[in-house]
PDB file of C-alpha atoms in Angstrom:
ATOM      1  CA  MET V   1     -49.727  36.984 -76.967  1.00 48.00           C
ATOM      2  CA  SER V   2     -52.091  34.127 -77.427  1.00 50.00           C
ATOM      3  CA  MET V   3     -55.593  34.365 -76.317  1.00 54.00           C
ATOM      4  CA  LEU V   4     -54.979  31.313 -74.152  1.00 54.00           C
ATOM      5  CA  THR V   5     -52.217  32.998 -72.103  1.00 53.00           C
ATOM      6  CA  PRO V   6     -53.537  33.551 -68.556  1.00 55.00           C
ATOM      7  CA  PRO V   7     -53.728  37.146 -67.465  1.00 60.00           C
ATOM      8  CA  GLY V   8     -50.797  38.356 -65.316  1.00 57.00           C
ATOM      9  CA  LEU V   9     -48.224  35.894 -66.562  1.00 52.00           C
ATOM     10  CA  GLY V  10     -46.577  38.592 -68.572  1.00 54.00           C
ATOM     11  CA  GLY V  11     -45.763  36.390 -71.458  1.00 54.00           C
ATOM     12  CA  GLN V  12     -43.619  34.016 -69.355  1.00 54.00           C
ATOM     13  CA  TYR V  13     -45.447  31.017 -70.636  1.00 51.00           C
ATOM     14  CA  ARG V  14     -46.061  30.404 -74.249  1.00 56.00           C
ATOM     15  CA  ILE V  15     -49.238  28.451 -74.603  1.00 53.00           C
ATOM     16  CA  ARG V  16     -49.597  26.000 -77.330  1.00 57.00           C
ATOM     17  CA  GLY V  17     -52.743  24.103 -77.871  1.00 55.00           C
ATOM     18  CA  ASP V  18     -56.060  24.622 -76.175  1.00 57.00           C
ATOM     19  CA  ARG V  19     -55.160  23.732 -72.533  1.00 56.00           C
ATOM     20  CA  TYR V  20     -53.701  25.758 -69.681  1.00 53.00           C
ATOM     21  CA  PRO V  21     -50.396  24.441 -68.134  1.00 54.00           C
ATOM     22  CA  ARG V  22     -50.705  22.588 -64.800  1.00 56.00           C
ATOM     23  CA  MET V  23     -49.530  24.935 -62.031  1.00 55.00           C
ATOM     24  CA  ARG V  24     -47.858  23.055 -59.103  1.00 56.00           C
ATOM     25  CA  ARG V  25     -47.305  24.631 -55.723  1.00 56.00           C
ATOM     26  CA  PRO V  26     -43.654  24.641 -54.560  1.00 54.00           C
ATOM     27  CA  ARG V  27     -42.799  21.964 -51.987  1.00 57.00           C
ATOM     28  CA  ARG V  28     -42.539  23.209 -48.445  1.00 62.00           C
ATOM     29  CA  ARG V  29     -39.238  21.783 -47.233  1.00 65.00           C
ATOM     30  CA  GLY V  30     -39.660  23.257 -43.766  1.00 65.00           C
ATOM     31  CA  ARG V  31     -42.644  21.048 -43.077  1.00 70.00           C
ATOM     32  CA  ILE V  32     -40.765  17.956 -44.257  1.00 70.00           C
ATOM     33  CA  ILE V  33     -37.782  18.674 -41.992  1.00 75.00           C
ATOM     34  CA  ALA V  34     -40.011  19.388 -39.009  1.00 72.00           C
ATOM     35  CA  ALA V  35     -41.914  16.157 -39.578  1.00 73.00           C
ATOM     36  CA  SER V  36     -38.619  14.196 -39.726  1.00 73.00           C
ATOM     37  CA  LEU V  37     -37.353  15.712 -36.450  1.00 77.00           C
ATOM     38  CA  ALA V  38     -40.646  15.007 -34.739  1.00 76.00           C
ATOM     39  CA  SER V  39     -40.486  11.378 -35.863  1.00 75.00           C
ATOM     40  CA  GLY V  40     -36.924  10.983 -34.556  1.00 74.00           C
ATOM     41  CA  LEU V  41     -37.832  12.548 -31.201  1.00 75.00           C
ATOM     42  CA  ALA V  42     -40.816  10.249 -30.875  1.00 74.00           C
ATOM     43  CA  VAL V  43     -38.612   7.194 -31.479  1.00 71.00           C
ATOM     44  CA  ALA V  44     -36.085   8.389 -28.866  1.00 74.00           C
ATOM     45  CA  VAL V  45     -38.775   8.993 -26.245  1.00 66.00           C
ATOM     46  CA  LEU V  46     -40.300   5.604 -26.960  1.00 71.00           C
ATOM     47  CA  GLY V  47     -36.929   3.891 -26.550  1.00 70.00           C
ATOM     48  CA  TRP V  48     -36.179   5.690 -23.257  1.00 71.00           C
ATOM     49  CA  GLY V  49     -39.596   4.742 -21.909  1.00 67.00           C
ATOM     50  CA  THR V  50     -38.987   1.113 -22.841  1.00 66.00           C
ATOM     51  CA  LEU V  51     -35.670   1.082 -20.924  1.00 64.00           C
ATOM     52  CA  GLN V  52     -37.353   2.558 -17.868  1.00 65.00           C
ATOM     53  CA  LEU V  53     -40.032  -0.118 -17.922  1.00 58.00           C
ATOM     54  CA  VAL V  54     -37.413  -2.853 -18.242  1.00 54.00           C
ATOM     55  CA  ASP V  55     -35.503  -1.404 -15.281  1.00 61.00           C
ATOM     56  CA  ILE V  56     -38.652  -1.235 -13.155  1.00 60.00           C
ATOM     57  CA  PHE V  57     -39.747  -4.802 -13.886  1.00 57.00           C
ATOM     58  CA  SER V  58     -36.222  -6.140 -13.353  1.00 58.00           C
ATOM     59  CA  GLY V  59     -36.139  -4.755  -9.800  1.00 55.00           C
ATOM     60  CA  GLY V  60     -33.737  -1.923 -10.488  1.00 52.00           C
ATOM     61  CA  ASP V  61     -30.670  -4.128 -10.159  1.00 52.00           C
ATOM     62  CA  PRO V  62     -27.764  -2.005 -11.414  1.00 50.00           C
ATOM     63  CA  GLY V  63     -25.656  -5.068 -12.140  1.00 52.00           C
ATOM     64  CA  PRO V  64     -22.258  -5.956 -10.690  1.00 48.00           C
ATOM     65  CA  ASP V  65     -20.276  -3.553 -12.851  1.00 49.00           C
ATOM     66  CA  LYS V  66     -22.405  -0.520 -12.058  1.00 48.00           C
ATOM     67  CA  ALA V  67     -22.634  -1.463  -8.379  1.00 47.00           C
ATOM     68  CA  ALA V  68     -18.871  -1.728  -8.182  1.00 43.00           C
ATOM     69  CA  ALA V  69     -18.498   1.646  -9.877  1.00 46.00           C
ATOM     70  CA  ASP V  70     -21.027   3.304  -7.574  1.00 49.00           C
ATOM     71  CA  ARG V  71     -19.520   1.956  -4.360  1.00 46.00           C
ATOM     72  CA  PRO V  72     -16.948   4.177  -2.707  1.00 42.00           C
ATOM     73  CA  ALA V  73     -13.475   2.725  -2.733  1.00 39.00           C
ATOM     74  CA  GLU V  74     -12.783   0.568   0.305  1.00 39.00           C
ATOM     75  CA  HIS V  75      -9.906   1.416   2.577  1.00 37.00           C
ATOM     76  CA  ALA V  76      -6.881  -0.751   2.025  1.00 35.00           C
ATOM     77  CA  LYS V  77      -6.448  -3.371   4.693  1.00 40.00           C
ATOM     78  CA  CYS V  78      -3.903  -2.287   7.214  1.00 39.00           C
ATOM     79  CA  ALA V  79      -0.913  -4.481   7.856  1.00 40.00           C
ATOM     80  CA  SER V  80       0.311  -4.953  11.399  1.00 38.00           C
ATOM     81  CA  PRO V  81       3.940  -4.132  12.230  1.00 38.00           C
ATOM     82  CA  ALA V  82       4.598  -7.876  12.467  1.00 40.00           C
ATOM     83  CA  ALA V  83       3.316  -8.371   8.919  1.00 42.00           C
ATOM     84  CA  THR V  84       5.411  -5.435   7.758  1.00 38.00           C
ATOM     85  CA  ALA V  85       8.492  -6.865   9.435  1.00 43.00           C
ATOM     86  CA  LYS V  86       7.786 -10.255   7.874  1.00 46.00           C
ATOM     87  CA  ALA V  87       7.505  -8.661   4.448  1.00 48.00           C
ATOM     88  CA  ALA V  88      10.812  -6.884   5.041  1.00 46.00           C
ATOM     89  CA  ALA V  89      12.437 -10.157   6.059  1.00 50.00           C
ATOM     90  CA  GLY V  90      11.044 -11.763   2.908  1.00 50.00           C
ATOM     91  CA  GLY V  91      12.537  -8.971   0.823  1.00 47.00           C
ATOM     92  CA  ARG V  92      15.863  -9.513   2.534  1.00 49.00           C
ATOM     93  CA  ASN V  93      15.708 -13.210   1.675  1.00 46.00           C
ATOM     94  CA  ALA V  94      14.953 -12.443  -1.970  1.00 43.00           C
ATOM     95  CA  ALA V  95      17.600  -9.759  -2.315  1.00 41.00           C
ATOM     96  CA  GLY V  96      20.410 -10.965  -0.101  1.00 44.00           C
ATOM     97  CA  GLY V  97      19.758 -14.675   0.028  1.00 41.00           C
ATOM     98  CA  HIS V  98      19.545 -14.821   3.845  1.00 51.00           C
ATOM     99  CA  GLY V  99      17.139 -14.006   6.651  1.00 83.00           C
ATOM    100  CA  LEU V 100      17.584 -13.017  10.257  1.00 92.00           C
ATOM    101  CA  PRO V 101      19.578 -15.580  12.234  1.00 94.00           C
ATOM    102  CA  GLU V 102      18.215 -17.514  15.185  1.00 94.00           C
ATOM    103  CA  PRO V 103      19.644 -16.761  18.662  1.00 95.00           C
ATOM    104  CA  GLY V 104      21.371 -20.150  18.580  1.00 96.00           C
ATOM    105  CA  GLU V 105      23.401 -18.988  15.570  1.00 96.00           C
ATOM    106  CA  ILE V 106      24.756 -15.926  17.406  1.00 97.00           C
ATOM    107  CA  THR V 107      27.785 -15.943  19.697  1.00 97.00           C
ATOM    108  CA  VAL V 108      27.833 -13.051  22.159  1.00 98.00           C
ATOM    109  CA  ASN V 109      30.788 -11.782  24.194  1.00 98.00           C
ATOM    110  CA  VAL V 110      29.430 -10.131  27.337  1.00 98.00           C
ATOM    111  CA  LEU V 111      31.674  -7.358  28.673  1.00 98.00           C
ATOM    112  CA  ASN V 112      31.145  -5.338  31.853  1.00 98.00           C
ATOM    113  CA  ALA V 113      31.934  -1.622  31.602  1.00 97.00           C
ATOM    114  CA  THR V 114      30.463  -0.817  35.045  1.00 97.00           C
ATOM    115  CA  SER V 115      31.715  -1.143  38.622  1.00 96.00           C
ATOM    116  CA  ARG V 116      29.113  -3.771  39.495  1.00 96.00           C
ATOM    117  CA  SER V 117      30.736  -7.111  40.140  1.00 96.00           C
ATOM    118  CA  GLY V 118      29.322 -10.202  38.439  1.00 96.00           C
ATOM    119  CA  LEU V 119      27.098  -8.225  36.056  1.00 97.00           C
ATOM    120  CA  ALA V 120      28.564  -9.780  32.904  1.00 97.00           C
ATOM    121  CA  LYS V 121      28.275 -13.329  34.284  1.00 97.00           C
ATOM    122  CA  ASP V 122      24.633 -12.938  35.329  1.00 97.00           C
ATOM    123  CA  THR V 123      23.691 -11.364  32.007  1.00 98.00           C
ATOM    124  CA  ALA V 124      25.497 -14.057  30.039  1.00 98.00           C
ATOM    125  CA  ASP V 125      23.657 -16.787  31.962  1.00 97.00           C
ATOM    126  CA  GLU V 126      20.309 -15.203  31.142  1.00 97.00           C
ATOM    127  CA  LEU V 127      21.193 -14.812  27.459  1.00 97.00           C
ATOM    128  CA  LYS V 128      22.198 -18.468  27.359  1.00 97.00           C
ATOM    129  CA  LYS V 129      18.774 -19.439  28.739  1.00 96.00           C
ATOM    130  CA  ARG V 130      17.233 -17.476  25.874  1.00 96.00           C
ATOM    131  CA  GLY V 131      19.121 -19.496  23.293  1.00 96.00           C
ATOM    132  CA  PHE V 132      22.180 -17.374  22.564  1.00 97.00           C
ATOM    133  CA  LYS V 133      25.670 -18.823  22.462  1.00 98.00           C
ATOM    134  CA  ILE V 134      28.071 -17.224  24.891  1.00 98.00           C
ATOM    135  CA  GLY V 135      31.687 -16.446  24.044  1.00 97.00           C
ATOM    136  CA  LYS V 136      33.883 -14.422  26.392  1.00 97.00           C
ATOM    137  CA  ILE V 137      32.715 -13.085  29.757  1.00 98.00           C
ATOM    138  CA  ALA V 138      35.025 -10.315  30.926  1.00 97.00           C
ATOM    139  CA  ASN V 139      35.484  -6.697  31.875  1.00 97.00           C
ATOM    140  CA  ALA V 140      35.271  -4.220  29.036  1.00 97.00           C
ATOM    141  CA  PRO V 141      38.442  -2.705  27.511  1.00 96.00           C
ATOM    142  CA  ALA V 142      39.702   0.569  28.948  1.00 96.00           C
ATOM    143  CA  GLU V 143      38.114   2.608  26.137  1.00 95.00           C
ATOM    144  CA  PHE V 144      34.670   1.594  27.501  1.00 96.00           C
ATOM    145  CA  ASP V 145      35.346   1.281  31.224  1.00 96.00           C
ATOM    146  CA  GLN V 146      32.951   3.601  33.095  1.00 96.00           C
ATOM    147  CA  LYS V 147      32.339   5.468  29.812  1.00 96.00           C
ATOM    148  CA  VAL V 148      29.125   3.872  28.578  1.00 96.00           C
ATOM    149  CA  GLU V 149      26.115   5.841  29.769  1.00 96.00           C
ATOM    150  CA  LYS V 150      23.465   3.798  27.975  1.00 95.00           C
ATOM    151  CA  ALA V 151      22.340   0.297  28.871  1.00 97.00           C
ATOM    152  CA  GLY V 152      24.775  -1.181  26.403  1.00 97.00           C
ATOM    153  CA  VAL V 153      26.802  -0.962  23.235  1.00 97.00           C
ATOM    154  CA  LEU V 154      26.427  -3.629  20.559  1.00 97.00           C
ATOM    155  CA  ILE V 155      29.612  -4.137  18.529  1.00 97.00           C
ATOM    156  CA  GLY V 156      30.432  -6.258  15.506  1.00 96.00           C
ATOM    157  CA  ALA V 157      32.309  -6.361  12.216  1.00 95.00           C
ATOM    158  CA  PRO V 158      30.942  -4.304   9.320  1.00 93.00           C
ATOM    159  CA  GLY V 159      28.514  -6.081   7.043  1.00 92.00           C
ATOM    160  CA  ALA V 160      24.865  -7.017   6.605  1.00 90.00           C
ATOM    161  CA  THR V 161      25.299 -10.360   8.360  1.00 90.00           C
ATOM    162  CA  THR V 162      26.632  -8.694  11.496  1.00 93.00           C
ATOM    163  CA  SER V 163      23.885  -6.087  11.339  1.00 94.00           C
ATOM    164  CA  ASP V 164      21.290  -8.866  11.427  1.00 95.00           C
ATOM    165  CA  ARG V 165      22.943 -10.442  14.478  1.00 96.00           C
ATOM    166  CA  LEU V 166      23.044  -7.111  16.275  1.00 96.00           C
ATOM    167  CA  GLN V 167      19.340  -6.551  15.548  1.00 95.00           C
ATOM    168  CA  VAL V 168      18.425  -9.913  17.047  1.00 96.00           C
ATOM    169  CA  LEU V 169      20.536  -9.286  20.157  1.00 97.00           C
ATOM    170  CA  GLY V 170      19.046  -5.795  20.433  1.00 96.00           C
ATOM    171  CA  THR V 171      15.598  -7.270  21.086  1.00 96.00           C
ATOM    172  CA  GLN V 172      16.839  -8.438  24.495  1.00 96.00           C
ATOM    173  CA  LEU V 173      17.460  -4.994  25.973  1.00 94.00           C
ATOM    174  CA  GLU V 174      16.610  -1.348  25.431  1.00 92.00           C
ATOM    175  CA  ASP V 175      18.547   1.906  25.214  1.00 93.00           C
ATOM    176  CA  THR V 176      21.529   0.657  23.256  1.00 94.00           C
ATOM    177  CA  ARG V 177      23.682   1.946  20.465  1.00 95.00           C
ATOM    178  CA  THR V 178      25.496   0.063  17.727  1.00 95.00           C
ATOM    179  CA  ARG V 179      29.002   0.406  16.392  1.00 94.00           C
ATOM    180  CA  TYR V 180      31.306  -1.557  14.120  1.00 95.00           C
ATOM    181  CA  ASP V 181      34.994  -2.365  14.288  1.00 93.00           C
ATOM    182  CA  GLU V 182      37.512  -4.420  12.404  1.00 92.00           C
ATOM    183  CA  ARG V 183      37.602  -7.953  13.757  1.00 90.00           C
ATOM    184  CA  ASP V 184      37.865 -11.531  12.665  1.00 88.00           C
ATOM    185  CA  GLY V 185      35.029 -13.954  13.088  1.00 89.00           C
ATOM    186  CA  LYS V 186      31.296 -13.555  13.519  1.00 92.00           C
ATOM    187  CA  ASP V 187      31.145 -12.993  17.277  1.00 96.00           C
ATOM    188  CA  ILE V 188      29.478  -9.816  18.507  1.00 97.00           C
ATOM    189  CA  ASP V 189      30.021  -7.928  21.760  1.00 98.00           C
ATOM    190  CA  LEU V 190      27.535  -6.707  24.326  1.00 98.00           C
ATOM    191  CA  VAL V 191      29.209  -4.037  26.451  1.00 98.00           C
ATOM    192  CA  LEU V 192      27.077  -3.360  29.525  1.00 98.00           C
ATOM    193  CA  GLY V 193      26.936   0.296  30.546  1.00 97.00           C
ATOM    194  CA  LYS V 194      25.767   2.407  33.486  1.00 96.00           C
ATOM    195  CA  GLY V 195      22.183   2.482  32.240  1.00 96.00           C
ATOM    196  CA  PHE V 196      21.869  -1.298  32.303  1.00 97.00           C
ATOM    197  CA  GLU V 197      19.720  -2.793  35.032  1.00 95.00           C
ATOM    198  CA  ARG V 198      18.603  -6.088  33.560  1.00 94.00           C
ATOM    199  CA  LEU V 199      17.652  -7.664  30.273  1.00 96.00           C
ATOM    200  CA  ALA V 200      14.151  -7.079  29.002  1.00 95.00           C
ATOM    201  CA  LYS V 201      11.601  -9.456  30.471  1.00 94.00           C
ATOM    202  CA  LYS V 202      11.641 -12.719  28.590  1.00 93.00           C
ATOM    203  CA  LYS V 203       8.042 -12.393  27.395  1.00 94.00           C
ATOM    204  CA  ALA V 204       8.636  -8.895  26.032  1.00 94.00           C
ATOM    205  CA  ALA V 205      11.951  -9.918  24.445  1.00 94.00           C
ATOM    206  CA  THR V 206      10.360 -12.945  22.787  1.00 93.00           C
ATOM    207  CA  ALA V 207       7.564 -10.762  21.414  1.00 94.00           C
ATOM    208  CA  ALA V 208      10.070  -8.195  20.118  1.00 93.00           C
ATOM    209  CA  LEU V 209      12.081 -10.936  18.428  1.00 91.00           C
ATOM    210  CA  ALA V 210       8.936 -12.421  16.867  1.00 91.00           C
ATOM    211  CA  GLU V 211       7.935  -8.998  15.582  1.00 91.00           C
ATOM    212  CA  LEU V 212      11.390  -8.433  14.134  1.00 88.00           C
ATOM    213  CA  THR V 213      11.405 -11.739  12.278  1.00 82.00           C
ATOM    214  CA  GLY V 214       7.727 -11.472  11.372  1.00 78.00           C
ATOM    215  CA  SER V 215       6.877 -14.874  12.814  1.00 65.00           C
ATOM    216  CA  SER V 216       3.901 -13.647  14.891  1.00 52.00           C
ATOM    217  CA  PRO V 217       2.266 -10.398  16.092  1.00 46.00           C
ATOM    218  CA  ARG V 218       3.040  -8.869  19.437  1.00 41.00           C
ATOM    219  CA  PRO V 219       0.923 -10.785  21.996  1.00 41.00           C
ATOM    220  CA  GLY V 220      -1.892  -9.108  23.881  1.00 41.00           C
ATOM    221  CA  LYS V 221      -2.297  -6.235  21.434  1.00 40.00           C
ATOM    222  CA  SER V 222      -4.747  -5.626  18.658  1.00 35.00           C
ATOM    223  CA  ALA V 223      -3.743  -4.441  15.201  1.00 34.00           C
ATOM    224  CA  SER V 224      -4.658  -0.859  16.071  1.00 33.00           C
ATOM    225  CA  ALA V 225      -2.650  -0.966  19.294  1.00 33.00           C
ATOM    226  CA  SER V 226       0.359  -2.344  17.424  1.00 35.00           C
ATOM    227  CA  GLY V 227       0.642   0.735  15.280  1.00 37.00           C
ATOM    228  CA  ALA V 228      -1.777   0.058  12.430  1.00 36.00           C
ATOM    229  CA  THR V 229      -3.436   3.198  11.093  1.00 33.00           C
ATOM    230  CA  CYS V 230      -6.798   1.920   9.782  1.00 29.00           C
TER     231      CYS V 230
END
């Protein structure tokens, strides 16, 4: 062992020359990592503080997108029954190529199945005033005579066109039933039964027809009173 070898090194270093080797302390990686994390945290805090200051000086306006996201969803606007009926009529036009007919396009045969004399004639006159065309005015066939308990029976040939005519006629009275039979032509029958007293009042019938065709809402009633569920 050289005389220049420091005590305690156990011969690990072989000294050459007349100088001791430079002894460096090992780098402390823990301190470096901690310093890096501290720097990153400081930058994050500084950035967050800057955003808060910008928000304060800008009045705290969340912007249209955030405001729209934070607002609770609005209830869908309710459609009145008239609007619903109009939409249905529009769908019928798109799908079937036709809408509900006007009263003037409908020929009605008025038949009396009761024992009251002149009932068919009076009813036919009133329907004519309301724009309907009148066909036959007579007593009902034997199969209906004194056998109709409701206000009336509406009868026509099978088919969507006849169904539309029966719907329009049905706005003129209540408590009716509908049936179909094999017949030629587009005429429909109104068989007056025991429950019939008179046609619906003209104002109410006009409103019911308007609601059916979707041309206007029922008069004198708000949307909520007309069945809307807002």
